Amino acid sequence: MSHPEKPVQSGYAYQKIAEEIEAQILRGDLKPGDLLPGETEMGSLFGVTRSTVREGLRQLETDGLIHRPSPRRMEVTVPPVDLLTTRATRAMALMKVTFRELVEVAMVMEPLAARTAAERATPEEIEDLQQLHAALVASEGQLEETIELDEKFHSRVTEIGHNRVLGPAREPVGLLLFRGFEHIAPVATNFYKRQIEAHSNILAAIRDRDVERASKWARMHIEDFWRGVQLAGLDDANPVLPRPVSHTEGVT
Amino acid sequence: MSHPEKPVQSGYAYQKIAEEIEAQILRGDLKPGDLLPGETEMGSLFGVTRSTVREGLRQLETDGLIHRPSPRRMEVTVPPVDLLTTRATRAMALMKVTFRELVEVAMVMEPLAARTAAERATPEEIEDLQQLHAALVASEGQLEETIELDEKFHSRVTEIGHNRVLGPAREPVGLLLFRGFEHIAPVATNFYKRQIEAHSNILAAIRDRDVERASKWARMHIEDFWRGVQLAGLDDANPVLPRPVSHTEGVT
DNA sequence: ACCCCTCCCAGTGTCGGACACTAACCAATG
DNA sequence: CATTGGTTAGTGTCCGACACTGGGAGGGGT
């Protein structure tokens, strides 16, 4: 605790390599966009074999610190958000969090998302959101589609808030939470209508730049969801993973 | 979008392996605690070389889905939380989030943490928190210690809330945020005293199980922090990484 | 001079085999 | 029955090799 700098290099060579490169990235010696030397070259550079270098690189790649835009280039990156959310979502599912826990957090995240969106959305973003909402309305009655559009709507609202901290924090919660509809829809009355009403109110508030109203409706939306959860007896049930998570990077 | 099941196996063998094992874990075929076959065996199992298997394993290990409790065992795990927060923290630092963004989120997270803590803390946990607070009081005037104890206090409060979703969501924010004290302390008047006052009020509220008061004080604490940020002119500044993040797993 | 096609090379993904080192198992010993 | 010592399977690292391919070099057409 006395030394702020602790050279915690674990004994394994491949880890040392990963740590070294990671340090260079964090220190700024390597900036996003820079491309790395070939594996063979790094090998001789670090005094290890290519196989060893490879394991180190795989570690960094999994962390999202480097990636391969083309099979020929290996360059430094800022970890893509979806990678973060993917991992967090998976982890939460595995640690068997309950709907209660998810709702508790969603109860403050969603209002914040809505509030920031109302504050900062550009006209184009609002337009985009409106289309998403239209799609939701159109898919009334179709469970799977509704769930997906619902999640997408909330996700988009968050994006519109232009807060890069909120995104990764909220997404996993939404991803796990809204899957609950699957079990709620059958037991809740007027499920689709209430869903649509809430969203259209949030949307309207964002359009009117009414921060408070946006926030309030978002909260009510989650409260309503929570009632649904209770009705379905899911309070302490574990949500399931949306769908097989892939390691492949989406090109955005 | 029609097929719910998409066999998105990227061409690379090592990824296929990682994905296959990951799928088995998520599907529940492999449960935390189970231990994996040897690398050579998996090699012949999947029809690839050990080197290839190794790269796949490295990926899973980085994800925290498997780990090596002893150099001889390779077993399935639930990704440890600190691994999640570590990655998220690093990513946020790299994407150069601003203090403004962090505060915005902290403004809802910390009150929630305090509120849940007030609701559910056990006497022992409260005792523990009290000691932490005492340490903070004792370290008045010492910047580095104060920062660390501050972060630890908030972290502990969150833990006490017993919400496994809030933890991973809040931690990265706190980690990045409270480093700001480094620049705030010199320009803020009565910095240490205000810090201590806020914490002791939060603590008292938790002890009294006064949910609303706990929440309110937590909020004020962040608001005060935000004023400090503005005073120091850090609004749109980027926080820095707490300290070199290591890949080595902490044995808790 | 500029564009297009073709060829070549470096670099990657994968393979197979090899070796030192050590944790864990086993058996013999006290 | 506990201890001790040897055996062994499994890991971390190394070496060398090969097929495949993206991207650049160079040549030919307009």
Coordinates of C-alpha atoms (C1' of nucleotides) in Angstrom, one line a residue:
Chain A
M1 CA 0.0 0.0 0.0
S2 CA 3.0 2.2 0.2
H3 CA 4.1 1.8 -3.4
P4 CA 1.6 3.3 -5.8
E5 CA 3.4 1.6 -8.7
K6 CA 3.4 -2.1 -8.3
P7 CA 4.9 -4.1 -11.1
V8 CA 2.4 -7.0 -10.6
Q9 CA 3.7 -9.0 -13.5
S10 CA 2.6 -12.5 -13.0
G11 CA 5.1 -15.1 -13.9
Y12 CA 3.6 -16.2 -17.2
A13 CA 5.2 -14.8 -20.2
Y14 CA 2.1 -14.3 -22.2
Q15 CA 0.6 -12.3 -19.4
K16 CA 3.6 -10.1 -19.1
I17 CA 3.3 -9.4 -22.8
A18 CA -0.4 -8.6 -22.5
E19 CA 0.3 -6.4 -19.5
E20 CA 3.2 -4.6 -21.2
I21 CA 1.2 -3.7 -24.2
E22 CA -1.8 -2.8 -22.1
A23 CA 0.3 -0.5 -20.1
Q24 CA 1.6 1.1 -23.3
I25 CA -2.0 1.7 -24.4
L26 CA -3.1 3.1 -21.1
R27 CA 0.0 5.2 -20.8
G28 CA -0.8 6.6 -24.2
D29 CA 2.3 5.3 -25.9
L30 CA 0.0 3.4 -28.2
K31 CA -3.1 5.3 -29.3
P32 CA -6.3 3.9 -30.8
G33 CA -5.7 3.5 -34.5
D34 CA -2.0 2.7 -34.1
L35 CA -1.2 -0.7 -35.6
L36 CA 1.0 -3.3 -33.9
P37 CA 4.1 -5.0 -35.3
G38 CA 3.8 -8.5 -36.7
E39 CA 3.6 -11.4 -34.3
T40 CA 7.0 -12.7 -35.3
E41 CA 8.5 -9.3 -34.8
M42 CA 7.0 -8.9 -31.4
G43 CA 8.3 -12.3 -30.6
S44 CA 11.8 -11.3 -31.1
L45 CA 11.1 -8.0 -29.5
F46 CA 9.9 -9.6 -26.2
G47 CA 12.2 -12.6 -26.5
V48 CA 9.5 -15.2 -26.8
T49 CA 8.0 -17.3 -29.4
R50 CA 5.1 -16.4 -31.7
S51 CA 2.8 -18.8 -29.9
T52 CA 3.4 -17.0 -26.6
V53 CA 2.9 -13.6 -28.2
R54 CA -0.3 -14.9 -29.7
E55 CA -1.7 -15.9 -26.3
G56 CA -1.0 -12.4 -25.0
L57 CA -2.6 -10.8 -28.0
R58 CA -5.7 -13.0 -27.6
Q59 CA -6.0 -11.7 -24.1
L60 CA -5.9 -8.1 -25.3
E61 CA -8.2 -8.8 -28.1
T62 CA -10.8 -10.3 -25.8
D63 CA -10.5 -7.2 -23.7
G64 CA -11.2 -5.2 -26.7
L65 CA -8.0 -3.2 -26.4
I66 CA -6.8 -4.4 -29.8
H67 CA -8.6 -5.8 -32.8
R68 CA -8.2 -6.9 -36.4
P69 CA -10.1 -4.7 -38.8
S70 CA -8.7 -6.8 -41.6
P71 CA -6.9 -10.1 -41.3
R72 CA -3.8 -8.2 -42.0
R73 CA -3.9 -5.3 -39.6
M74 CA -3.8 -5.6 -35.8
E75 CA -4.6 -2.2 -34.3
V76 CA -5.2 -0.6 -31.0
T77 CA -8.9 0.3 -30.2
V78 CA -11.1 1.7 -27.5
P79 CA -13.1 -1.2 -26.2
P80 CA -16.4 -1.2 -28.0
V81 CA -19.4 -0.6 -25.7
D82 CA -21.3 -3.7 -26.8
L83 CA -18.4 -5.8 -25.7
L84 CA -18.6 -4.4 -22.3
T85 CA -22.4 -4.8 -22.0
T86 CA -22.2 -8.3 -23.5
R87 CA -19.8 -9.4 -20.8
A88 CA -21.7 -7.7 -18.0
T89 CA -24.9 -9.2 -19.1
R90 CA -23.5 -12.6 -19.3
A91 CA -21.9 -12.3 -15.9
M92 CA -25.1 -11.1 -14.3
A93 CA -27.0 -13.9 -15.8
L94 CA -24.5 -16.3 -14.4
M95 CA -24.5 -14.9 -11.0
K96 CA -28.2 -15.4 -11.1
V97 CA -29.4 -11.9 -10.2
T98 CA -33.0 -11.5 -9.5
F99 CA -35.7 -9.4 -11.2
R100 CA -36.0 -7.5 -8.0
E101 CA -32.4 -6.4 -8.2
L102 CA -32.7 -5.5 -11.8
V103 CA -35.8 -3.4 -11.3
E104 CA -34.3 -1.6 -8.4
V105 CA -31.5 -0.4 -10.6
A106 CA -33.7 0.2 -13.6
M107 CA -35.9 2.4 -11.4
V108 CA -33.2 5.0 -11.4
M109 CA -31.4 4.3 -14.6
E110 CA -34.3 4.6 -17.0
P111 CA -35.5 7.9 -15.6
L112 CA -32.0 9.3 -15.9
A113 CA -31.8 8.0 -19.5
A114 CA -35.1 9.6 -20.4
R115 CA -34.2 12.9 -18.6
T116 CA -30.9 13.3 -20.4
A117 CA -32.5 12.3 -23.7
A118 CA -35.1 15.0 -23.2
E119 CA -32.4 17.4 -22.5
R120 CA -30.1 16.7 -25.5
A121 CA -31.8 14.8 -28.3
T122 CA -31.4 16.3 -31.7
P123 CA -34.3 16.5 -34.1
E124 CA -33.0 13.6 -36.1
E125 CA -32.6 11.4 -33.1
I126 CA -36.2 12.2 -32.1
E127 CA -37.3 11.3 -35.6
D128 CA -35.4 8.0 -35.3
L129 CA -37.0 7.3 -32.0
Q130 CA -40.4 8.0 -33.4
Q131 CA -39.9 5.4 -36.1
L132 CA -38.9 2.9 -33.5
H133 CA -42.0 3.6 -31.6
A134 CA -44.1 3.3 -34.7
A135 CA -42.6 -0.1 -35.2
L136 CA -43.5 -1.1 -31.7
V137 CA -47.1 0.0 -32.2
A138 CA -47.2 -2.0 -35.4
S139 CA -46.0 -5.1 -33.7
E140 CA -48.7 -5.1 -31.1
G141 CA -49.6 -8.6 -30.1
Q142 CA -46.3 -10.2 -31.3
L143 CA -44.4 -11.0 -28.2
E144 CA -40.9 -11.5 -29.5
E145 CA -40.9 -8.4 -31.7
T146 CA -42.3 -6.3 -28.9
I147 CA -39.6 -7.4 -26.6
E148 CA -36.9 -6.6 -29.0
L149 CA -38.3 -3.3 -30.0
D150 CA -38.9 -2.4 -26.4
E151 CA -35.3 -3.0 -25.5
K152 CA -34.2 -1.2 -28.6
F153 CA -36.3 1.8 -27.7
H154 CA -34.8 2.1 -24.3
S155 CA -31.4 1.6 -25.6
R156 CA -31.9 4.3 -28.2
V157 CA -33.2 6.7 -25.6
T158 CA -30.1 6.1 -23.5
E159 CA -27.9 6.7 -26.5
I160 CA -29.7 10.0 -27.2
G161 CA -28.8 11.1 -23.8
H162 CA -25.2 11.3 -24.9
N163 CA -23.8 10.1 -21.7
R164 CA -21.2 7.5 -22.4
V165 CA -21.2 6.3 -18.8
L166 CA -24.9 5.6 -18.7
G167 CA -24.9 3.4 -21.7
P168 CA -22.7 0.6 -20.5
A169 CA -24.3 0.8 -17.1
R170 CA -27.9 0.6 -18.2
E171 CA -27.7 -1.8 -21.2
P172 CA -27.1 -5.0 -19.3
V173 CA -30.0 -4.2 -17.0
G174 CA -32.4 -3.6 -19.9
L175 CA -31.2 -6.6 -21.8
L176 CA -32.0 -8.9 -18.9
L177 CA -35.0 -7.1 -17.6
F178 CA -37.1 -6.8 -20.7
R179 CA -36.8 -10.5 -21.4
G180 CA -39.2 -10.8 -18.4
F181 CA -42.0 -9.7 -20.6
E182 CA -42.1 -13.2 -22.0
H183 CA -43.6 -14.3 -18.7
I184 CA -45.4 -11.2 -17.8
A185 CA -47.3 -10.7 -21.0
P186 CA -49.6 -13.7 -20.6
V187 CA -50.7 -12.7 -17.1
A188 CA -50.9 -8.9 -17.4
T189 CA -54.0 -7.3 -18.7
N190 CA -53.7 -4.8 -21.5
F191 CA -50.0 -5.5 -21.7
Y192 CA -49.3 -4.2 -25.1
K193 CA -51.4 -1.2 -24.7
R194 CA -49.8 -0.1 -21.5
Q195 CA -46.4 -0.7 -23.1
I196 CA -47.3 1.5 -26.0
E197 CA -48.8 4.2 -23.9
A198 CA -45.8 4.4 -21.7
H199 CA -43.4 4.7 -24.6
S200 CA -45.5 7.2 -26.4
N201 CA -45.6 9.4 -23.3
I202 CA -41.8 9.1 -22.9
L203 CA -41.3 9.9 -26.5
A204 CA -43.7 12.9 -26.3
A205 CA -41.9 14.3 -23.3
I206 CA -38.6 14.0 -25.0
R207 CA -39.9 15.7 -28.1
D208 CA -41.3 18.5 -25.9
R209 CA -38.0 18.6 -24.1
D210 CA -39.9 18.2 -20.9
V211 CA -37.2 16.7 -18.7
E212 CA -39.3 16.1 -15.6
R213 CA -42.2 14.5 -17.5
A214 CA -39.8 12.2 -19.4
S215 CA -38.2 11.1 -16.2
K216 CA -41.6 10.6 -14.5
W217 CA -43.0 8.5 -17.3
A218 CA -39.9 6.4 -17.4
R219 CA -40.2 5.7 -13.8
M220 CA -43.8 4.8 -14.1
H221 CA -42.9 2.5 -16.9
I222 CA -40.6 0.6 -14.7
E223 CA -43.0 0.7 -11.8
D224 CA -45.6 -0.8 -14.1
F225 CA -43.1 -3.4 -15.2
W226 CA -42.4 -4.2 -11.6
R227 CA -46.1 -4.8 -10.9
G228 CA -46.1 -7.2 -13.9
V229 CA -43.1 -9.0 -12.4
Q230 CA -44.9 -9.4 -9.1
L231 CA -48.1 -10.5 -10.8
A232 CA -46.1 -13.2 -12.7
G233 CA -44.4 -14.1 -9.4
L234 CA -41.0 -13.4 -10.8
D235 CA -39.7 -11.3 -7.9
D236 CA -36.9 -13.4 -7.0
A237 CA -36.6 -15.4 -10.3
N238 CA -33.5 -15.2 -12.4
P239 CA -33.7 -13.7 -15.8
V240 CA -32.2 -15.6 -18.7
L241 CA -29.7 -14.5 -21.3
P242 CA -31.3 -12.8 -24.3
R243 CA -29.5 -15.0 -26.9
P244 CA -26.2 -16.6 -27.4
V245 CA -23.6 -14.0 -27.1
S246 CA -21.0 -13.9 -29.8
H247 CA -17.4 -12.8 -29.6
T248 CA -17.5 -11.5 -33.2
E249 CA -17.3 -7.8 -33.5
G250 CA -20.2 -6.0 -35.0
V251 CA -19.1 -3.5 -37.6
T252 CA -20.8 -0.2 -36.8
Chain B
M1 CA -33.8 -11.5 -37.8
S2 CA -36.1 -14.4 -38.5
H3 CA -33.8 -17.0 -37.0
P4 CA -33.5 -16.7 -33.3
E5 CA -30.7 -19.1 -33.3
K6 CA -27.8 -17.9 -35.3
P7 CA -24.7 -20.1 -35.4
V8 CA -22.4 -17.2 -35.6
Q9 CA -19.2 -19.2 -35.5
S10 CA -16.5 -17.1 -36.9
G11 CA -14.1 -18.9 -39.1
Y12 CA -11.2 -19.1 -36.6
A13 CA -10.8 -22.4 -34.9
Y14 CA -9.8 -21.0 -31.6
Q15 CA -12.9 -18.8 -31.5
K16 CA -15.1 -21.8 -32.4
I17 CA -13.7 -23.5 -29.4
A18 CA -14.2 -20.6 -27.1
E19 CA -17.7 -20.2 -28.3
E20 CA -18.5 -23.8 -27.9
I21 CA -17.3 -24.0 -24.4
E22 CA -18.9 -20.7 -23.6
A23 CA -22.2 -22.0 -25.0
Q24 CA -21.9 -25.1 -22.8
I25 CA -21.4 -22.9 -19.8
L26 CA -24.3 -20.6 -20.5
R27 CA -26.5 -23.6 -21.4
G28 CA -25.6 -25.0 -18.0
D29 CA -23.9 -28.1 -19.3
L30 CA -20.8 -26.8 -17.5
K31 CA -21.5 -25.4 -14.1
P32 CA -19.2 -23.2 -12.0
G33 CA -16.8 -25.5 -10.2
D34 CA -16.7 -28.1 -12.9
L35 CA -13.2 -28.6 -14.2
L36 CA -12.2 -28.9 -17.8
P37 CA -10.3 -31.7 -19.5
G38 CA -6.7 -31.3 -20.2
E39 CA -5.6 -29.1 -23.1
T40 CA -4.3 -32.1 -25.1
E41 CA -7.5 -34.0 -24.6
M42 CA -9.6 -31.0 -25.7
G43 CA -7.4 -30.8 -28.7
S44 CA -8.2 -34.3 -29.9
L45 CA -11.8 -33.7 -28.8
F46 CA -12.2 -30.7 -31.0
G47 CA -9.8 -32.0 -33.6
V48 CA -7.3 -29.2 -33.3
T49 CA -3.8 -28.7 -31.8
R50 CA -3.1 -27.7 -28.3
S51 CA -1.9 -24.3 -29.4
T52 CA -5.3 -23.6 -30.9
V53 CA -7.1 -24.9 -27.8
R54 CA -4.9 -22.7 -25.7
E55 CA -5.9 -19.6 -27.6
G56 CA -9.5 -20.4 -27.1
L57 CA -9.0 -21.0 -23.4
R58 CA -7.1 -17.7 -23.1
Q59 CA -10.1 -16.0 -24.4
L60 CA -12.5 -17.6 -22.0
E61 CA -10.0 -17.0 -19.1
T62 CA -9.9 -13.3 -20.0
D63 CA -13.6 -13.3 -20.0
G64 CA -13.6 -14.7 -16.5
L65 CA -15.6 -17.7 -17.5
I66 CA -12.9 -20.1 -16.5
H67 CA -9.8 -19.8 -14.3
R68 CA -7.0 -21.7 -12.8
P69 CA -7.2 -22.0 -9.0
S70 CA -4.1 -24.1 -9.1
P71 CA -1.7 -24.5 -12.0
R72 CA -3.1 -27.9 -12.4
R73 CA -6.9 -27.3 -12.4
M74 CA -8.8 -25.3 -15.0
E75 CA -12.3 -24.8 -13.8
V76 CA -15.5 -23.0 -14.7
T77 CA -16.3 -19.8 -12.8
V78 CA -18.8 -17.0 -12.5
P79 CA -16.9 -14.0 -13.7
P80 CA -15.7 -12.1 -10.6
V81 CA -17.1 -8.7 -10.2
D82 CA -13.8 -6.9 -10.0
L83 CA -12.9 -8.2 -13.4
L84 CA -16.0 -6.6 -14.8
T85 CA -15.5 -3.3 -13.1
T86 CA -11.8 -3.3 -14.0
R87 CA -12.6 -3.6 -17.7
A88 CA -15.4 -1.1 -17.6
T89 CA -13.3 1.4 -15.8
R90 CA -10.5 1.0 -18.2
A91 CA -12.8 1.3 -21.2
M92 CA -14.4 4.5 -19.8
A93 CA -11.1 6.1 -19.2
L94 CA -10.0 5.2 -22.7
M95 CA -13.2 6.6 -24.2
K96 CA -12.4 9.8 -22.4
V97 CA -15.7 10.2 -20.5
T98 CA -16.0 13.5 -18.7
F99 CA -16.6 14.3 -15.1
R100 CA -19.9 15.7 -16.1
E101 CA -21.0 12.4 -17.4
L102 CA -19.8 10.5 -14.4
V103 CA -21.4 12.9 -12.0
E104 CA -24.7 12.7 -13.9
V105 CA -24.8 8.9 -13.3
A106 CA -23.4 9.0 -9.8
M107 CA -26.2 11.4 -9.0
V108 CA -28.6 8.6 -9.2
M109 CA -26.4 5.6 -8.3
E110 CA -25.1 6.8 -5.0
P111 CA -28.5 7.7 -3.6
L112 CA -29.7 4.3 -4.6
A113 CA -26.7 2.6 -3.0
A114 CA -27.3 4.5 0.2
R115 CA -31.0 3.8 0.2
T116 CA -30.6 0.1 -0.3
A117 CA -27.9 0.0 2.3
A118 CA -30.2 1.7 4.8
E119 CA -32.8 -0.9 4.0
R120 CA -30.7 -4.0 4.4
A121 CA -27.5 -3.5 6.2
T122 CA -26.8 -6.0 9.0
P123 CA -25.4 -4.8 12.3
E124 CA -22.0 -6.2 11.5
E125 CA -22.0 -4.4 8.2
I126 CA -22.8 -1.2 9.8
E127 CA -20.0 -1.8 12.3
D128 CA -17.7 -2.4 9.5
L129 CA -18.8 0.8 7.8
Q130 CA -18.3 2.7 11.0
Q131 CA -14.7 1.6 11.1
L132 CA -14.1 2.7 7.6
H133 CA -15.5 6.0 8.4
A134 CA -13.3 6.3 11.5
A135 CA -10.3 5.7 9.3
L136 CA -11.4 8.4 7.0
V137 CA -11.8 10.8 9.9
A138 CA -8.3 9.8 11.1
S139 CA -6.8 10.4 7.7
E140 CA -8.0 14.0 7.5
G141 CA -5.5 16.1 5.6
Q142 CA -3.9 13.2 3.7
L143 CA -5.1 13.4 0.2
E144 CA -4.2 10.0 -1.1
E145 CA -5.5 8.1 1.9
T146 CA -8.7 10.1 1.9
I147 CA -9.4 9.4 -1.7
E148 CA -8.9 5.7 -1.2
L149 CA -11.0 5.5 1.9
D150 CA -13.7 7.6 0.3
E151 CA -13.9 5.2 -2.6
K152 CA -13.8 2.2 -0.3
F153 CA -16.6 3.7 1.8
H154 CA -18.9 4.2 -1.2
S155 CA -18.0 0.8 -2.4
R156 CA -18.8 -0.8 0.9
V157 CA -22.1 1.1 1.1
T158 CA -23.1 -0.4 -2.2
E159 CA -22.1 -3.9 -1.2
I160 CA -24.2 -3.5 1.9
G161 CA -27.2 -2.8 -0.3
H162 CA -27.0 -6.4 -1.4
N163 CA -27.9 -5.7 -5.0
R164 CA -25.6 -7.5 -7.3
V165 CA -26.6 -5.4 -10.2
L166 CA -25.8 -2.1 -8.6
G167 CA -22.2 -3.1 -7.7
P168 CA -20.8 -3.6 -11.1
A169 CA -22.7 -0.6 -12.4
R170 CA -21.6 1.8 -9.8
E171 CA -18.0 0.8 -9.1
P172 CA -16.4 2.1 -12.3
V173 CA -18.1 5.4 -11.9
G174 CA -16.9 5.8 -8.3
L175 CA -13.4 4.6 -9.2
L176 CA -13.0 7.3 -11.9
L177 CA -15.0 10.0 -10.1
F178 CA -13.3 10.1 -6.8
R179 CA -9.9 10.5 -8.3
G180 CA -11.1 14.0 -9.1
F181 CA -10.5 14.9 -5.5
E182 CA -6.9 15.1 -6.3
H183 CA -7.6 18.3 -8.2
I184 CA -10.6 19.5 -6.2
A185 CA -9.0 19.3 -2.8
P186 CA -6.6 22.2 -3.4
V187 CA -9.3 24.6 -4.5
A188 CA -12.2 23.6 -2.3
T189 CA -12.6 25.1 1.1
N190 CA -13.1 22.9 4.0
F191 CA -12.7 20.0 1.7
Y192 CA -11.9 17.3 4.2
K193 CA -14.5 18.5 6.7
R194 CA -17.3 18.5 4.2
Q195 CA -16.2 15.1 3.1
I196 CA -16.4 13.7 6.6
E197 CA -19.6 15.4 7.4
A198 CA -21.3 13.9 4.3
H199 CA -20.1 10.5 5.1
S200 CA -21.0 10.6 8.7
N201 CA -24.5 11.7 7.8
I202 CA -24.9 8.9 5.3
L203 CA -23.6 6.5 7.9
A204 CA -25.9 7.7 10.6
A205 CA -28.9 7.5 8.2
I206 CA -28.0 3.9 7.4
R207 CA -27.6 3.1 11.0
D208 CA -31.1 4.6 11.7
R209 CA -32.4 2.7 8.7
D210 CA -33.7 6.0 7.5
V211 CA -33.9 5.3 3.8
E212 CA -34.9 8.7 2.7
R213 CA -32.3 10.5 4.7
A214 CA -29.6 8.2 3.5
S215 CA -30.6 8.8 -0.1
K216 CA -30.8 12.5 0.4
W217 CA -27.4 12.8 1.9
A218 CA -25.8 10.7 -0.7
R219 CA -27.3 13.0 -3.3
M220 CA -26.0 16.0 -1.6
H221 CA -22.7 14.4 -1.3
I222 CA -22.5 14.1 -5.1
E223 CA -23.9 17.6 -5.6
D224 CA -21.2 18.9 -3.4
F225 CA -18.7 17.0 -5.4
W226 CA -20.1 18.4 -8.5
R227 CA -19.6 22.0 -7.2
G228 CA -16.1 21.0 -6.5
V229 CA -15.6 19.8 -10.0
Q230 CA -16.9 23.0 -11.4
L231 CA -14.8 25.0 -9.0
A232 CA -11.7 23.1 -10.3
G233 CA -12.9 23.6 -13.8
L234 CA -13.0 19.9 -14.4
D235 CA -16.5 19.8 -15.9
D236 CA -15.4 18.4 -19.3
A237 CA -12.1 17.0 -18.2
N238 CA -11.3 13.4 -18.5
P239 CA -10.6 11.4 -15.4
V240 CA -7.6 9.2 -15.2
L241 CA -7.2 5.6 -14.4
P242 CA -6.8 4.9 -10.7
R243 CA -3.8 2.7 -11.1
P244 CA -2.4 0.2 -13.4
V245 CA -5.0 -2.5 -13.8
S246 CA -3.7 -6.0 -13.5
H247 CA -5.0 -9.2 -15.0
T248 CA -4.1 -11.3 -12.0
E249 CA -7.0 -12.5 -10.1
G250 CA -7.4 -11.3 -6.5
V251 CA -8.0 -14.2 -4.1
T252 CA -11.0 -13.2 -2.1
Chain C
dA1 C1' -0.3 9.7 -67.6
dC2 C1' -3.7 6.9 -65.5
dC3 C1' -6.2 2.7 -64.6
dC4 C1' -6.6 -2.3 -64.3
dC5 C1' -5.0 -6.9 -63.9
dT6 C1' -1.7 -10.2 -62.3
dC7 C1' 1.9 -11.9 -59.5
dC8 C1' 4.5 -12.1 -55.3
dC9 C1' 5.4 -11.8 -50.6
dA10 C1' 4.8 -11.0 -45.9
dG11 C1' 2.0 -12.2 -42.2
dT12 C1' -1.5 -15.0 -40.1
dG13 C1' -4.0 -19.4 -38.6
dT14 C1' -3.0 -23.9 -37.7
dC15 C1' -0.2 -27.9 -37.1
dG16 C1' 3.0 -31.2 -35.0
dG17 C1' 6.5 -32.3 -32.0
dA18 C1' 9.6 -31.3 -28.0
dC19 C1' 11.3 -30.2 -23.4
dA20 C1' 11.6 -28.5 -18.6
dC21 C1' 9.2 -28.0 -14.6
dT22 C1' 6.0 -29.0 -11.0
dA23 C1' 1.6 -30.3 -8.6
dA24 C1' -0.7 -34.2 -7.5
dC25 C1' -1.1 -39.0 -7.1
dC26 C1' 0.7 -43.5 -5.3
dA27 C1' 3.2 -46.6 -3.0
dA28 C1' 6.6 -48.0 -0.1
dT29 C1' 8.5 -47.1 4.4
dG30 C1' 8.9 -45.7 9.3
Chain D
dC1 C1' -1.4 -44.4 10.2
dA2 C1' 1.5 -40.5 8.9
dT3 C1' 5.5 -39.5 6.2
dT4 C1' 8.3 -39.5 2.5
dG5 C1' 10.0 -40.2 -1.9
dG6 C1' 9.3 -41.3 -6.8
dT7 C1' 6.3 -41.2 -10.8
dT8 C1' 3.4 -39.0 -14.0
dA9 C1' 0.2 -36.2 -16.2
dG10 C1' -0.4 -31.6 -17.6
dT11 C1' 1.1 -27.0 -18.3
dG12 C1' 4.1 -23.1 -20.2
dT13 C1' 7.2 -22.3 -23.6
dC14 C1' 9.9 -23.2 -27.6
dC15 C1' 10.9 -24.6 -32.5
dG16 C1' 9.9 -25.3 -37.2
dA17 C1' 6.7 -25.8 -40.9
dC18 C1' 2.9 -25.1 -44.2
dA19 C1' -1.3 -23.4 -46.5
dC20 C1' -3.8 -19.5 -47.4
dT21 C1' -4.7 -14.7 -48.3
dG22 C1' -4.7 -9.5 -48.4
dG23 C1' -2.3 -5.9 -50.2
dG24 C1' 1.3 -4.0 -52.6
dA25 C1' 4.5 -4.1 -56.7
dG26 C1' 5.0 -4.2 -61.3
dG27 C1' 3.5 -4.8 -66.0
dG28 C1' 0.2 -4.1 -69.7
dG29 C1' -3.7 -1.7 -71.9
dT30 C1' -6.0 2.7 -73.2

